[in-house]
PDB file of C-alpha atoms in Angstrom:
ATOM      1  CA  ASP A  22      69.189-153.148 -54.305  1.00 66.00           C
ATOM      2  CA  GLN A  23      71.832-155.817 -53.214  1.00 80.00           C
ATOM      3  CA  GLN A  24      70.331-157.650 -50.442  1.00 91.00           C
ATOM      4  CA  VAL A  25      73.174-159.979 -49.837  1.00 94.00           C
ATOM      5  CA  LYS A  26      76.703-158.435 -50.045  1.00 94.00           C
ATOM      6  CA  GLN A  27      80.115-160.176 -50.237  1.00 94.00           C
ATOM      7  CA  ASN A  28      82.537-156.953 -50.351  1.00 91.00           C
ATOM      8  CA  SER A  29      85.538-159.047 -51.370  1.00 93.00           C
ATOM      9  CA  PRO A  30      85.593-160.201 -54.733  1.00 92.00           C
ATOM     10  CA  SER A  31      88.572-161.978 -53.963  1.00 95.00           C
ATOM     11  CA  LEU A  32      91.181-163.629 -51.226  1.00 96.00           C
ATOM     12  CA  SER A  33      94.130-165.383 -51.291  1.00 97.00           C
ATOM     13  CA  VAL A  34      95.386-167.685 -48.202  1.00 97.00           C
ATOM     14  CA  GLN A  35      98.353-169.619 -47.708  1.00 97.00           C
ATOM     15  CA  GLU A  36      97.842-173.463 -47.642  1.00 97.00           C
ATOM     16  CA  GLY A  37      97.247-175.129 -44.199  1.00 97.00           C
ATOM     17  CA  ARG A  38      95.990-171.363 -42.859  1.00 97.00           C
ATOM     18  CA  ILE A  39      92.226-170.529 -42.067  1.00 98.00           C
ATOM     19  CA  SER A  40      90.294-168.774 -44.986  1.00 98.00           C
ATOM     20  CA  ILE A  41      87.520-166.353 -43.744  1.00 98.00           C
ATOM     21  CA  LEU A  42      85.220-165.316 -46.075  1.00 98.00           C
ATOM     22  CA  ASN A  43      82.439-162.656 -44.905  1.00 98.00           C
ATOM     23  CA  CYS A  44      78.938-161.675 -46.118  1.00 97.00           C
ATOM     24  CA  ASP A  45      76.576-159.027 -44.796  1.00 97.00           C
ATOM     25  CA  TYR A  46      73.019-158.777 -45.290  1.00 97.00           C
ATOM     26  CA  THR A  47      70.177-156.206 -45.324  1.00 95.00           C
ATOM     27  CA  ASN A  48      67.118-157.573 -45.133  1.00 92.00           C
ATOM     28  CA  SER A  49      65.922-158.610 -41.544  1.00 92.00           C
ATOM     29  CA  MET A  50      63.219-161.202 -42.916  1.00 91.00           C
ATOM     30  CA  PHE A  51      66.080-163.660 -43.788  1.00 93.00           C
ATOM     31  CA  ASP A  52      65.878-166.585 -41.425  1.00 91.00           C
ATOM     32  CA  TYR A  53      68.293-169.155 -43.230  1.00 93.00           C
ATOM     33  CA  PHE A  54      71.477-168.699 -44.536  1.00 95.00           C
ATOM     34  CA  LEU A  55      73.786-170.770 -47.004  1.00 94.00           C
ATOM     35  CA  TRP A  56      77.220-170.975 -48.400  1.00 97.00           C
ATOM     36  CA  TYR A  57      77.747-172.568 -52.223  1.00 96.00           C
ATOM     37  CA  LYS A  58      81.227-173.345 -53.464  1.00 96.00           C
ATOM     38  CA  LYS A  59      81.565-172.850 -57.435  1.00 94.00           C
ATOM     39  CA  TYR A  60      84.180-174.457 -59.721  1.00 93.00           C
ATOM     40  CA  PRO A  61      84.543-173.062 -63.329  1.00 88.00           C
ATOM     41  CA  ALA A  62      82.072-174.213 -65.466  1.00 85.00           C
ATOM     42  CA  GLU A  63      80.442-176.135 -63.031  1.00 90.00           C
ATOM     43  CA  GLY A  64      77.003-175.515 -60.908  1.00 93.00           C
ATOM     44  CA  PRO A  65      77.183-174.111 -57.606  1.00 94.00           C
ATOM     45  CA  THR A  66      77.553-177.124 -54.932  1.00 94.00           C
ATOM     46  CA  PHE A  67      75.778-176.790 -51.612  1.00 93.00           C
ATOM     47  CA  LEU A  68      78.349-176.366 -48.609  1.00 96.00           C
ATOM     48  CA  ILE A  69      76.782-175.596 -45.219  1.00 96.00           C
ATOM     49  CA  SER A  70      74.019-173.710 -43.909  1.00 94.00           C
ATOM     50  CA  ILE A  71      72.772-172.246 -40.636  1.00 95.00           C
ATOM     51  CA  SER A  72      69.314-170.984 -39.679  1.00 93.00           C
ATOM     52  CA  SER A  73      68.520-167.885 -37.531  1.00 93.00           C
ATOM     53  CA  ILE A  74      67.931-169.431 -34.275  1.00 93.00           C
ATOM     54  CA  LYS A  75      71.674-170.517 -34.414  1.00 95.00           C
ATOM     55  CA  ASP A  76      74.659-168.561 -34.274  1.00 96.00           C
ATOM     56  CA  LYS A  77      77.287-171.271 -35.213  1.00 97.00           C
ATOM     57  CA  ASN A  78      77.054-174.403 -37.319  1.00 97.00           C
ATOM     58  CA  GLU A  79      80.254-176.941 -38.127  1.00 97.00           C
ATOM     59  CA  ASP A  80      80.633-179.501 -40.525  1.00 96.00           C
ATOM     60  CA  GLY A  81      84.283-180.696 -40.849  1.00 97.00           C
ATOM     61  CA  ARG A  82      86.432-178.194 -41.876  1.00 97.00           C
ATOM     62  CA  PHE A  83      83.710-175.592 -42.462  1.00 98.00           C
ATOM     63  CA  THR A  84      82.118-173.521 -39.747  1.00 98.00           C
ATOM     64  CA  VAL A  85      79.788-170.710 -40.389  1.00 98.00           C
ATOM     65  CA  PHE A  86      79.035-167.864 -37.979  1.00 98.00           C
ATOM     66  CA  LEU A  87      76.212-165.584 -37.846  1.00 97.00           C
ATOM     67  CA  ASN A  88      75.790-162.423 -35.945  1.00 97.00           C
ATOM     68  CA  LYS A  89      72.118-161.246 -36.034  1.00 95.00           C
ATOM     69  CA  SER A  90      72.358-158.066 -34.465  1.00 95.00           C
ATOM     70  CA  ALA A  91      75.428-156.833 -37.183  1.00 97.00           C
ATOM     71  CA  LYS A  92      73.387-158.842 -40.257  1.00 97.00           C
ATOM     72  CA  HIS A  93      76.967-160.558 -40.707  1.00 97.00           C
ATOM     73  CA  LEU A  94      78.092-163.827 -41.368  1.00 97.00           C
ATOM     74  CA  SER A  95      81.254-165.716 -42.362  1.00 98.00           C
ATOM     75  CA  LEU A  96      82.581-169.057 -43.262  1.00 98.00           C
ATOM     76  CA  HIS A  97      85.870-170.411 -42.033  1.00 98.00           C
ATOM     77  CA  ILE A  98      88.022-173.001 -43.797  1.00 98.00           C
ATOM     78  CA  VAL A  99      90.463-174.648 -41.564  1.00 97.00           C
ATOM     79  CA  PRO A 100      92.792-175.785 -42.464  1.00 97.00           C
ATOM     80  CA  SER A 101      92.947-174.685 -46.187  1.00 97.00           C
ATOM     81  CA  GLN A 102      93.650-177.073 -48.983  1.00 97.00           C
ATOM     82  CA  PRO A 103      94.039-176.389 -52.945  1.00 96.00           C
ATOM     83  CA  GLY A 104      90.822-177.821 -53.697  1.00 96.00           C
ATOM     84  CA  ASP A 105      89.246-175.268 -51.950  1.00 97.00           C
ATOM     85  CA  SER A 106      90.342-172.517 -54.413  1.00 97.00           C
ATOM     86  CA  ALA A 107      86.887-171.644 -56.071  1.00 96.00           C
ATOM     87  CA  VAL A 108      84.504-169.126 -56.219  1.00 95.00           C
ATOM     88  CA  TYR A 109      81.994-168.878 -52.720  1.00 97.00           C
ATOM     89  CA  PHE A 110      78.530-167.542 -52.860  1.00 95.00           C
ATOM     90  CA  CYS A 111      76.738-166.404 -49.645  1.00 96.00           C
ATOM     91  CA  ALA A 112      72.931-166.986 -49.917  1.00 94.00           C
ATOM     92  CA  ALA A 113      70.013-166.395 -47.885  1.00 93.00           C
ATOM     93  CA  SER A 114      66.241-166.694 -47.710  1.00 90.00           C
ATOM     94  CA  ALA A 115      63.235-165.676 -45.662  1.00 87.00           C
ATOM     95  CA  GLN A 116      60.472-168.179 -44.601  1.00 77.00           C
ATOM     96  CA  ARG A 117      57.612-166.095 -45.941  1.00 68.00           C
ATOM     97  CA  ASP A 118      58.880-166.184 -49.298  1.00 68.00           C
ATOM     98  CA  ASP A 119      61.600-169.005 -49.982  1.00 70.00           C
ATOM     99  CA  LYS A 120      63.428-167.639 -52.788  1.00 82.00           C
ATOM    100  CA  ILE A 121      67.375-168.008 -52.089  1.00 87.00           C
ATOM    101  CA  ILE A 122      68.992-164.546 -52.771  1.00 89.00           C
ATOM    102  CA  PHE A 123      72.921-164.962 -53.688  1.00 91.00           C
ATOM    103  CA  GLY A 124      75.630-162.503 -53.096  1.00 92.00           C
ATOM    104  CA  LYS A 125      78.262-161.733 -56.089  1.00 90.00           C
ATOM    105  CA  GLY A 126      80.492-164.318 -54.590  1.00 93.00           C
ATOM    106  CA  THR A 127      84.299-164.169 -53.578  1.00 95.00           C
ATOM    107  CA  ARG A 128      86.979-165.931 -55.416  1.00 95.00           C
ATOM    108  CA  LEU A 129      89.224-167.814 -53.122  1.00 97.00           C
ATOM    109  CA  HIS A 130      92.701-168.659 -54.154  1.00 97.00           C
ATOM    110  CA  ILE A 131      94.791-171.029 -51.906  1.00 97.00           C
ATOM    111  CA  LEU A 132      98.382-170.571 -52.385  1.00 96.00           C
ATOM    112  CA  PRO A 133     100.779-173.506 -52.087  1.00 91.00           C
TER     113      PRO A 133
ATOM    114  CA  ASN B  30      74.057-181.702 -57.604  1.00 45.00           C
ATOM    115  CA  ALA B  31      74.101-184.373 -60.627  1.00 53.00           C
ATOM    116  CA  GLY B  32      70.754-185.107 -59.775  1.00 90.00           C
ATOM    117  CA  VAL B  33      69.687-181.755 -61.466  1.00 95.00           C
ATOM    118  CA  MET B  34      69.626-182.331 -65.011  1.00 96.00           C
ATOM    119  CA  GLN B  35      70.152-179.229 -67.343  1.00 97.00           C
ATOM    120  CA  ASN B  36      70.427-179.232 -71.064  1.00 96.00           C
ATOM    121  CA  PRO B  37      71.475-178.338 -73.420  1.00 97.00           C
ATOM    122  CA  ARG B  38      75.048-177.691 -71.649  1.00 96.00           C
ATOM    123  CA  HIS B  39      76.154-174.940 -74.405  1.00 97.00           C
ATOM    124  CA  LEU B  40      73.457-173.275 -76.770  1.00 97.00           C
ATOM    125  CA  VAL B  41      74.553-170.831 -79.660  1.00 98.00           C
ATOM    126  CA  ARG B  42      72.085-168.664 -81.126  1.00 98.00           C
ATOM    127  CA  ARG B  43      71.899-165.811 -83.502  1.00 97.00           C
ATOM    128  CA  ARG B  44      70.317-162.540 -82.989  1.00 97.00           C
ATOM    129  CA  GLY B  45      66.300-162.974 -83.027  1.00 97.00           C
ATOM    130  CA  GLN B  46      66.192-166.376 -82.355  1.00 98.00           C
ATOM    131  CA  GLU B  47      64.702-168.065 -79.535  1.00 98.00           C
ATOM    132  CA  ALA B  48      66.388-169.994 -77.041  1.00 98.00           C
ATOM    133  CA  ARG B  49      64.781-172.933 -74.906  1.00 98.00           C
ATOM    134  CA  LEU B  50      66.556-174.186 -71.620  1.00 98.00           C
ATOM    135  CA  ARG B  51      65.678-177.521 -70.146  1.00 98.00           C
ATOM    136  CA  CYS B  52      65.714-178.329 -66.242  1.00 97.00           C
ATOM    137  CA  SER B  53      64.375-181.674 -64.692  1.00 96.00           C
ATOM    138  CA  PRO B  54      64.810-181.052 -61.111  1.00 95.00           C
ATOM    139  CA  MET B  55      65.758-183.945 -58.728  1.00 93.00           C
ATOM    140  CA  LYS B  56      63.678-186.531 -57.939  1.00 89.00           C
ATOM    141  CA  GLY B  57      60.854-185.743 -55.368  1.00 86.00           C
ATOM    142  CA  HIS B  58      61.791-181.974 -55.591  1.00 89.00           C
ATOM    143  CA  SER B  59      58.765-180.018 -56.751  1.00 88.00           C
ATOM    144  CA  HIS B  60      60.318-176.571 -56.475  1.00 91.00           C
ATOM    145  CA  VAL B  61      62.427-175.259 -59.256  1.00 93.00           C
ATOM    146  CA  TYR B  62      64.904-171.946 -59.265  1.00 94.00           C
ATOM    147  CA  TRP B  63      66.271-170.016 -62.314  1.00 96.00           C
ATOM    148  CA  TYR B  64      69.374-168.126 -61.735  1.00 95.00           C
ATOM    149  CA  ARG B  65      71.265-165.969 -64.359  1.00 96.00           C
ATOM    150  CA  GLN B  66      75.347-165.235 -64.035  1.00 93.00           C
ATOM    151  CA  LEU B  67      76.547-162.823 -66.404  1.00 85.00           C
ATOM    152  CA  PRO B  68      80.163-162.789 -66.972  1.00 76.00           C
ATOM    153  CA  GLU B  69      82.279-161.604 -63.763  1.00 73.00           C
ATOM    154  CA  GLU B  70      78.679-161.230 -61.601  1.00 78.00           C
ATOM    155  CA  GLY B  71      76.981-163.469 -59.007  1.00 82.00           C
ATOM    156  CA  LEU B  72      73.982-165.333 -59.261  1.00 90.00           C
ATOM    157  CA  LYS B  73      70.998-163.276 -59.885  1.00 91.00           C
ATOM    158  CA  PHE B  74      67.532-164.621 -59.319  1.00 91.00           C
ATOM    159  CA  MET B  75      65.307-164.920 -62.379  1.00 95.00           C
ATOM    160  CA  VAL B  76      62.212-167.119 -61.299  1.00 94.00           C
ATOM    161  CA  TYR B  77      60.898-169.603 -58.689  1.00 92.00           C
ATOM    162  CA  LEU B  78      58.352-171.998 -59.757  1.00 93.00           C
ATOM    163  CA  GLN B  79      56.220-175.210 -58.281  1.00 91.00           C
ATOM    164  CA  LYS B  80      54.353-177.320 -60.616  1.00 88.00           C
ATOM    165  CA  GLU B  81      52.261-175.634 -62.717  1.00 89.00           C
ATOM    166  CA  ASN B  82      52.760-172.207 -60.883  1.00 92.00           C
ATOM    167  CA  ILE B  83      55.017-169.315 -61.027  1.00 93.00           C
ATOM    168  CA  ILE B  84      55.486-168.251 -57.714  1.00 89.00           C
ATOM    169  CA  ASP B  85      57.896-165.282 -57.959  1.00 90.00           C
ATOM    170  CA  GLU B  86      58.894-164.029 -61.214  1.00 92.00           C
ATOM    171  CA  SER B  87      60.345-160.614 -59.741  1.00 91.00           C
ATOM    172  CA  GLY B  88      63.901-161.153 -61.492  1.00 91.00           C
ATOM    173  CA  MET B  89      62.667-161.837 -64.790  1.00 94.00           C
ATOM    174  CA  PRO B  90      62.974-159.435 -67.551  1.00 93.00           C
ATOM    175  CA  LYS B  91      59.829-157.978 -68.247  1.00 90.00           C
ATOM    176  CA  GLU B  92      59.767-158.702 -72.117  1.00 94.00           C
ATOM    177  CA  ARG B  93      61.325-161.957 -74.146  1.00 97.00           C
ATOM    178  CA  PHE B  94      61.614-164.046 -70.925  1.00 97.00           C
ATOM    179  CA  SER B  95      59.023-166.802 -70.155  1.00 97.00           C
ATOM    180  CA  ALA B  96      59.323-169.720 -67.818  1.00 97.00           C
ATOM    181  CA  GLU B  97      56.996-172.912 -66.745  1.00 96.00           C
ATOM    182  CA  PHE B  98      57.190-175.972 -65.037  1.00 95.00           C
ATOM    183  CA  PRO B  99      54.297-178.243 -66.328  1.00 92.00           C
ATOM    184  CA  LYS B 100      52.567-180.840 -64.469  1.00 89.00           C
ATOM    185  CA  GLU B 101      54.533-183.405 -66.344  1.00 89.00           C
ATOM    186  CA  GLY B 102      58.188-182.785 -67.958  1.00 91.00           C
ATOM    187  CA  PRO B 103      60.955-180.437 -67.214  1.00 95.00           C
ATOM    188  CA  SER B 104      61.041-176.911 -66.444  1.00 97.00           C
ATOM    189  CA  ILE B 105      61.714-174.626 -69.530  1.00 97.00           C
ATOM    190  CA  LEU B 106      63.148-171.490 -69.740  1.00 98.00           C
ATOM    191  CA  ARG B 107      62.443-169.532 -73.093  1.00 98.00           C
ATOM    192  CA  ILE B 108      63.850-166.640 -74.338  1.00 98.00           C
ATOM    193  CA  GLN B 109      62.557-164.674 -77.588  1.00 97.00           C
ATOM    194  CA  GLN B 110      64.238-162.955 -79.597  1.00 97.00           C
ATOM    195  CA  VAL B 111      67.665-163.448 -78.093  1.00 97.00           C
ATOM    196  CA  VAL B 112      70.118-160.392 -78.076  1.00 96.00           C
ATOM    197  CA  ARG B 113      74.078-160.541 -77.175  1.00 94.00           C
ATOM    198  CA  GLY B 114      72.961-159.251 -73.694  1.00 93.00           C
ATOM    199  CA  ASP B 115      71.104-162.551 -72.911  1.00 95.00           C
ATOM    200  CA  SER B 116      74.718-164.480 -72.975  1.00 95.00           C
ATOM    201  CA  ALA B 117      75.414-165.940 -69.953  1.00 95.00           C
ATOM    202  CA  ALA B 118      75.156-169.048 -67.735  1.00 96.00           C
ATOM    203  CA  TYR B 119      71.763-170.018 -67.161  1.00 97.00           C
ATOM    204  CA  PHE B 120      71.445-172.218 -63.623  1.00 97.00           C
ATOM    205  CA  CYS B 121      68.596-174.055 -62.353  1.00 96.00           C
ATOM    206  CA  ALA B 122      68.047-175.494 -58.886  1.00 94.00           C
ATOM    207  CA  SER B 123      65.438-177.646 -56.912  1.00 93.00           C
ATOM    208  CA  SER B 124      64.373-177.942 -53.893  1.00 89.00           C
ATOM    209  CA  PRO B 125      62.116-180.312 -51.536  1.00 84.00           C
ATOM    210  CA  ALA B 126      58.479-178.880 -50.847  1.00 69.00           C
ATOM    211  CA  ARG B 127      59.455-177.040 -47.991  1.00 64.00           C
ATOM    212  CA  VAL B 128      61.048-173.960 -46.577  1.00 66.00           C
ATOM    213  CA  ASN B 129      64.310-173.405 -45.443  1.00 68.00           C
ATOM    214  CA  THR B 130      66.166-175.904 -47.243  1.00 76.00           C
ATOM    215  CA  GLU B 131      69.190-175.803 -49.324  1.00 83.00           C
ATOM    216  CA  ALA B 132      68.537-175.932 -53.237  1.00 87.00           C
ATOM    217  CA  PHE B 133      70.395-178.332 -55.593  1.00 92.00           C
ATOM    218  CA  PHE B 134      71.940-176.741 -58.861  1.00 94.00           C
ATOM    219  CA  GLY B 135      72.228-178.375 -62.191  1.00 95.00           C
ATOM    220  CA  GLN B 136      75.526-177.664 -64.319  1.00 94.00           C
ATOM    221  CA  GLY B 137      74.078-175.140 -66.334  1.00 96.00           C
ATOM    222  CA  THR B 138      73.424-173.913 -69.688  1.00 97.00           C
ATOM    223  CA  ARG B 139      76.161-171.422 -71.363  1.00 96.00           C
ATOM    224  CA  LEU B 140      74.101-169.506 -73.992  1.00 97.00           C
ATOM    225  CA  THR B 141      76.132-167.532 -76.147  1.00 96.00           C
ATOM    226  CA  VAL B 142      74.119-165.133 -78.852  1.00 97.00           C
ATOM    227  CA  VAL B 143      76.174-164.437 -81.971  1.00 96.00           C
TER     228      VAL B 143
END
Protein backbone atom coordinates (compact mmCIF):
# COMPACT_ATOMS: atom_id res chain seq x y z
CA ASP A 1 0.00 0.00 0.00
CA GLN A 2 2.03 2.88 -1.33
CA GLN A 3 0.72 6.13 0.09
CA VAL A 4 3.28 8.31 -1.68
CA LYS A 5 3.98 7.54 -5.31
CA GLN A 6 6.67 8.78 -7.63
CA ASN A 7 5.82 7.17 -10.92
CA SER A 8 8.90 8.25 -12.85
CA PRO A 9 11.96 6.26 -11.75
CA SER A 10 14.23 8.56 -13.72
CA LEU A 11 14.28 11.85 -15.57
CA SER A 12 16.88 13.47 -17.85
CA VAL A 13 16.95 17.24 -18.31
CA GLN A 14 19.30 19.51 -20.20
CA GLU A 15 21.41 21.82 -18.08
CA GLY A 16 19.77 25.24 -17.81
CA ARG A 17 16.25 23.92 -18.48
CA ILE A 18 13.50 23.29 -15.98
CA SER A 19 13.29 19.98 -14.12
CA ILE A 20 9.83 18.93 -12.98
CA LEU A 21 9.50 16.04 -10.57
CA ASN A 22 6.06 14.72 -9.78
CA CYS A 23 4.53 13.02 -6.79
CA ASP A 24 1.05 11.69 -5.98
CA TYR A 25 -0.37 10.68 -2.63
CA THR A 26 -3.39 8.73 -1.55
CA ASN A 27 -3.82 9.55 2.12
CA SER A 28 -6.09 12.58 2.52
CA MET A 29 -4.84 13.01 6.10
CA PHE A 30 -1.42 14.12 4.88
CA ASP A 31 -0.99 17.81 5.62
CA TYR A 32 2.72 18.37 5.28
CA PHE A 33 4.87 17.53 2.27
CA LEU A 34 8.61 17.47 1.83
CA TRP A 35 11.22 16.94 -0.84
CA TYR A 36 14.60 15.41 -0.10
CA LYS A 37 17.64 15.04 -2.30
CA LYS A 38 20.03 12.12 -2.01
CA TYR A 39 23.48 11.54 -3.41
CA PRO A 40 24.98 8.02 -3.49
CA ALA A 41 26.38 6.81 -0.16
CA GLU A 42 24.97 9.82 1.68
CA GLY A 43 21.86 10.44 3.75
CA PRO A 44 18.92 12.33 2.28
CA THR A 45 19.12 16.11 2.56
CA PHE A 46 16.02 18.20 3.16
CA LEU A 47 15.26 20.54 0.26
CA ILE A 48 11.90 22.20 0.65
CA SER A 49 8.52 21.63 2.24
CA ILE A 50 4.95 22.82 1.95
CA SER A 51 2.03 22.82 4.32
CA SER A 52 -1.42 21.86 3.07
CA ILE A 53 -2.67 25.39 3.74
CA LYS A 54 -0.50 26.62 0.87
CA ASP A 55 -0.36 25.74 -2.80
CA LYS A 56 3.12 27.02 -3.54
CA ASN A 57 6.41 27.46 -1.75
CA GLU A 58 9.56 28.85 -3.31
CA ASP A 59 13.16 28.75 -2.18
CA GLY A 60 15.71 29.98 -4.69
CA ARG A 61 15.76 27.69 -7.70
CA PHE A 62 13.31 25.26 -6.05
CA THR A 63 9.54 25.62 -6.06
CA VAL A 64 7.04 23.11 -4.78
CA PHE A 65 3.43 23.17 -5.97
CA LEU A 66 0.61 21.42 -4.17
CA ASN A 67 -2.74 20.51 -5.74
CA LYS A 68 -4.81 19.11 -2.89
CA SER A 69 -7.85 18.25 -4.96
CA ALA A 70 -5.69 16.10 -7.24
CA LYS A 71 -3.52 14.85 -4.37
CA HIS A 72 -0.52 15.85 -6.41
CA LEU A 73 2.63 17.82 -5.79
CA SER A 74 5.55 18.73 -7.96
CA LEU A 75 9.05 20.08 -7.51
CA HIS A 76 10.36 22.53 -10.08
CA ILE A 77 14.06 23.23 -10.37
CA VAL A 78 15.03 26.11 -12.60
CA PRO A 79 17.55 26.49 -14.01
CA SER A 80 18.82 22.93 -13.63
CA GLN A 81 22.49 22.57 -12.78
CA PRO A 82 24.88 19.59 -12.94
CA GLY A 83 24.96 19.37 -9.14
CA ASP A 84 21.22 18.73 -9.18
CA SER A 85 21.86 15.21 -10.48
CA ALA A 86 20.67 13.03 -7.61
CA VAL A 87 17.72 10.98 -6.43
CA TYR A 88 14.78 13.08 -5.26
CA PHE A 89 12.35 11.73 -2.71
CA CYS A 90 8.88 13.07 -2.14
CA ALA A 91 7.59 12.61 1.41
CA ALA A 92 4.47 13.36 3.41
CA SER A 93 3.28 13.35 6.98
CA ALA A 94 0.02 13.72 8.87
CA GLN A 95 -0.19 15.80 12.00
CA ARG A 96 -2.03 13.12 13.84
CA ASP A 97 0.72 10.52 13.65
CA ASP A 98 3.76 12.51 12.60
CA LYS A 99 5.80 9.81 10.83
CA ILE A 100 7.15 10.75 7.43
CA ILE A 101 6.30 8.46 4.52
CA PHE A 102 8.57 8.48 1.48
CA GLY A 103 8.06 7.70 -2.17
CA LYS A 104 10.46 5.45 -4.07
CA GLY A 105 12.37 8.37 -5.55
CA THR A 106 13.13 9.78 -8.98
CA ARG A 107 16.67 9.78 -10.29
CA LEU A 108 17.37 13.11 -12.00
CA HIS A 109 20.15 13.33 -14.59
CA ILE A 110 21.21 16.77 -15.68
CA LEU A 111 22.73 16.56 -19.15
CA PRO A 112 25.53 18.92 -20.22
CA ASN B 1 22.49 16.80 8.12
CA ALA B 2 25.95 16.26 9.63
CA GLY B 3 24.31 16.74 13.05
CA VAL B 4 22.76 13.27 13.06
CA MET B 5 25.51 10.77 13.73
CA GLN B 6 25.22 7.16 12.74
CA ASN B 7 27.77 4.48 13.39
CA PRO B 8 29.19 2.39 12.09
CA ARG B 9 29.05 3.59 8.47
CA HIS B 10 29.64 0.08 7.22
CA LEU B 11 28.90 -3.15 9.03
CA VAL B 12 29.57 -6.68 7.81
CA ARG B 13 27.94 -9.58 9.60
CA ARG B 14 27.77 -13.29 8.92
CA ARG B 15 24.39 -14.94 8.73
CA GLY B 16 23.09 -15.63 12.22
CA GLN B 17 25.04 -12.87 13.95
CA GLU B 18 23.58 -9.78 15.55
CA ALA B 19 23.82 -6.28 14.11
CA ARG B 20 23.62 -3.15 16.24
CA LEU B 21 23.21 0.20 14.54
CA ARG B 22 23.56 3.41 16.52
CA CYS B 23 22.08 6.83 15.97
CA SER B 24 22.74 10.02 17.91
CA PRO B 25 20.13 12.66 17.01
CA MET B 26 20.82 16.32 16.50
CA LYS B 27 21.13 18.34 19.66
CA GLY B 28 17.72 19.27 20.97
CA HIS B 29 15.90 16.66 18.91
CA SER B 30 13.82 14.15 20.81
CA HIS B 31 12.21 12.32 17.90
CA VAL B 32 14.07 9.59 16.04
CA TYR B 33 13.03 7.68 12.94
CA TRP B 34 14.64 4.65 11.35
CA TYR B 35 14.33 3.92 7.64
CA ARG B 36 15.65 1.10 5.48
CA GLN B 37 16.64 1.41 1.85
CA LEU B 38 16.95 -1.81 -0.08
CA PRO B 39 18.86 -1.81 -3.38
CA GLU B 40 16.90 0.06 -6.07
CA GLU B 41 14.13 0.87 -3.57
CA GLY B 42 12.97 3.96 -1.76
CA LEU B 43 13.13 4.70 1.93
CA LYS B 44 10.87 2.42 3.92
CA PHE B 45 9.71 3.61 7.31
CA MET B 46 10.56 1.20 10.09
CA VAL B 47 10.03 2.81 13.48
CA TYR B 48 9.44 6.15 15.17
CA LEU B 49 10.66 6.72 18.71
CA GLN B 50 10.73 9.41 21.30
CA LYS B 51 12.86 9.22 24.42
CA GLU B 52 12.09 5.90 26.15
CA ASN B 53 8.99 5.35 24.00
CA ILE B 54 8.21 3.55 20.77
CA ILE B 55 5.53 5.65 19.10
CA ASP B 56 5.05 3.73 15.87
CA GLU B 57 6.73 0.47 14.87
CA SER B 58 4.36 -0.41 12.07
CA GLY B 59 7.23 -0.74 9.59
CA MET B 60 9.34 -3.08 11.67
CA PRO B 61 9.50 -6.77 10.75
CA LYS B 62 7.73 -8.73 13.45
CA GLU B 63 10.71 -10.90 14.30
CA ARG B 64 14.42 -10.30 14.90
CA PHE B 65 14.20 -6.47 14.74
CA SER B 66 13.97 -4.16 17.73
CA ALA B 67 14.66 -0.52 18.45
CA GLU B 68 15.15 1.61 21.50
CA PHE B 69 15.85 5.22 22.37
CA PRO B 70 16.91 5.33 26.01
CA LYS B 71 16.84 8.35 28.25
CA GLU B 72 20.59 8.60 27.94
CA GLY B 73 22.62 7.60 24.90
CA PRO B 74 21.92 6.93 21.25
CA SER B 75 19.03 5.17 19.63
CA ILE B 76 19.83 1.55 18.77
CA LEU B 77 18.40 -0.55 15.97
CA ARG B 78 19.11 -4.18 16.69
CA ILE B 79 18.81 -7.02 14.23
CA GLN B 80 19.19 -10.51 15.63
CA GLN B 81 20.19 -13.57 13.60
CA VAL B 82 20.77 -11.56 10.45
CA VAL B 83 19.95 -13.03 7.04
CA ARG B 84 21.12 -12.00 3.56
CA GLY B 85 17.85 -10.14 2.97
CA ASP B 86 18.72 -7.74 5.80
CA SER B 87 21.53 -6.29 3.68
CA ALA B 88 20.53 -2.68 3.10
CA ALA B 89 21.30 0.90 4.01
CA TYR B 90 19.73 1.90 7.29
CA PHE B 91 19.09 5.60 7.84
CA CYS B 92 18.25 7.39 11.01
CA ALA B 93 16.59 10.79 11.10
CA SER B 94 15.73 13.15 13.94
CA SER B 95 13.37 16.05 14.39
CA PRO B 96 12.48 18.51 17.14
CA ALA B 97 9.56 17.90 19.47
CA ARG B 98 6.91 19.43 17.25
CA VAL B 99 4.75 18.16 14.44
CA ASN B 100 4.98 18.98 10.76
CA THR B 101 8.64 19.74 10.53
CA GLU B 102 11.43 18.30 8.48
CA ALA B 103 13.54 15.45 9.75
CA PHE B 104 17.31 15.52 9.35
CA PHE B 105 19.08 12.38 8.26
CA GLY B 106 22.37 10.80 9.17
CA GLN B 107 24.76 9.33 6.63
CA GLY B 108 23.39 5.86 7.10
CA THR B 109 24.81 2.47 8.01
CA ARG B 110 25.33 0.06 5.18
CA LEU B 111 24.80 -3.45 6.46
CA THR B 112 26.16 -6.35 4.46
CA VAL B 113 25.31 -9.89 5.49
CA VAL B 114 27.68 -12.51 4.12
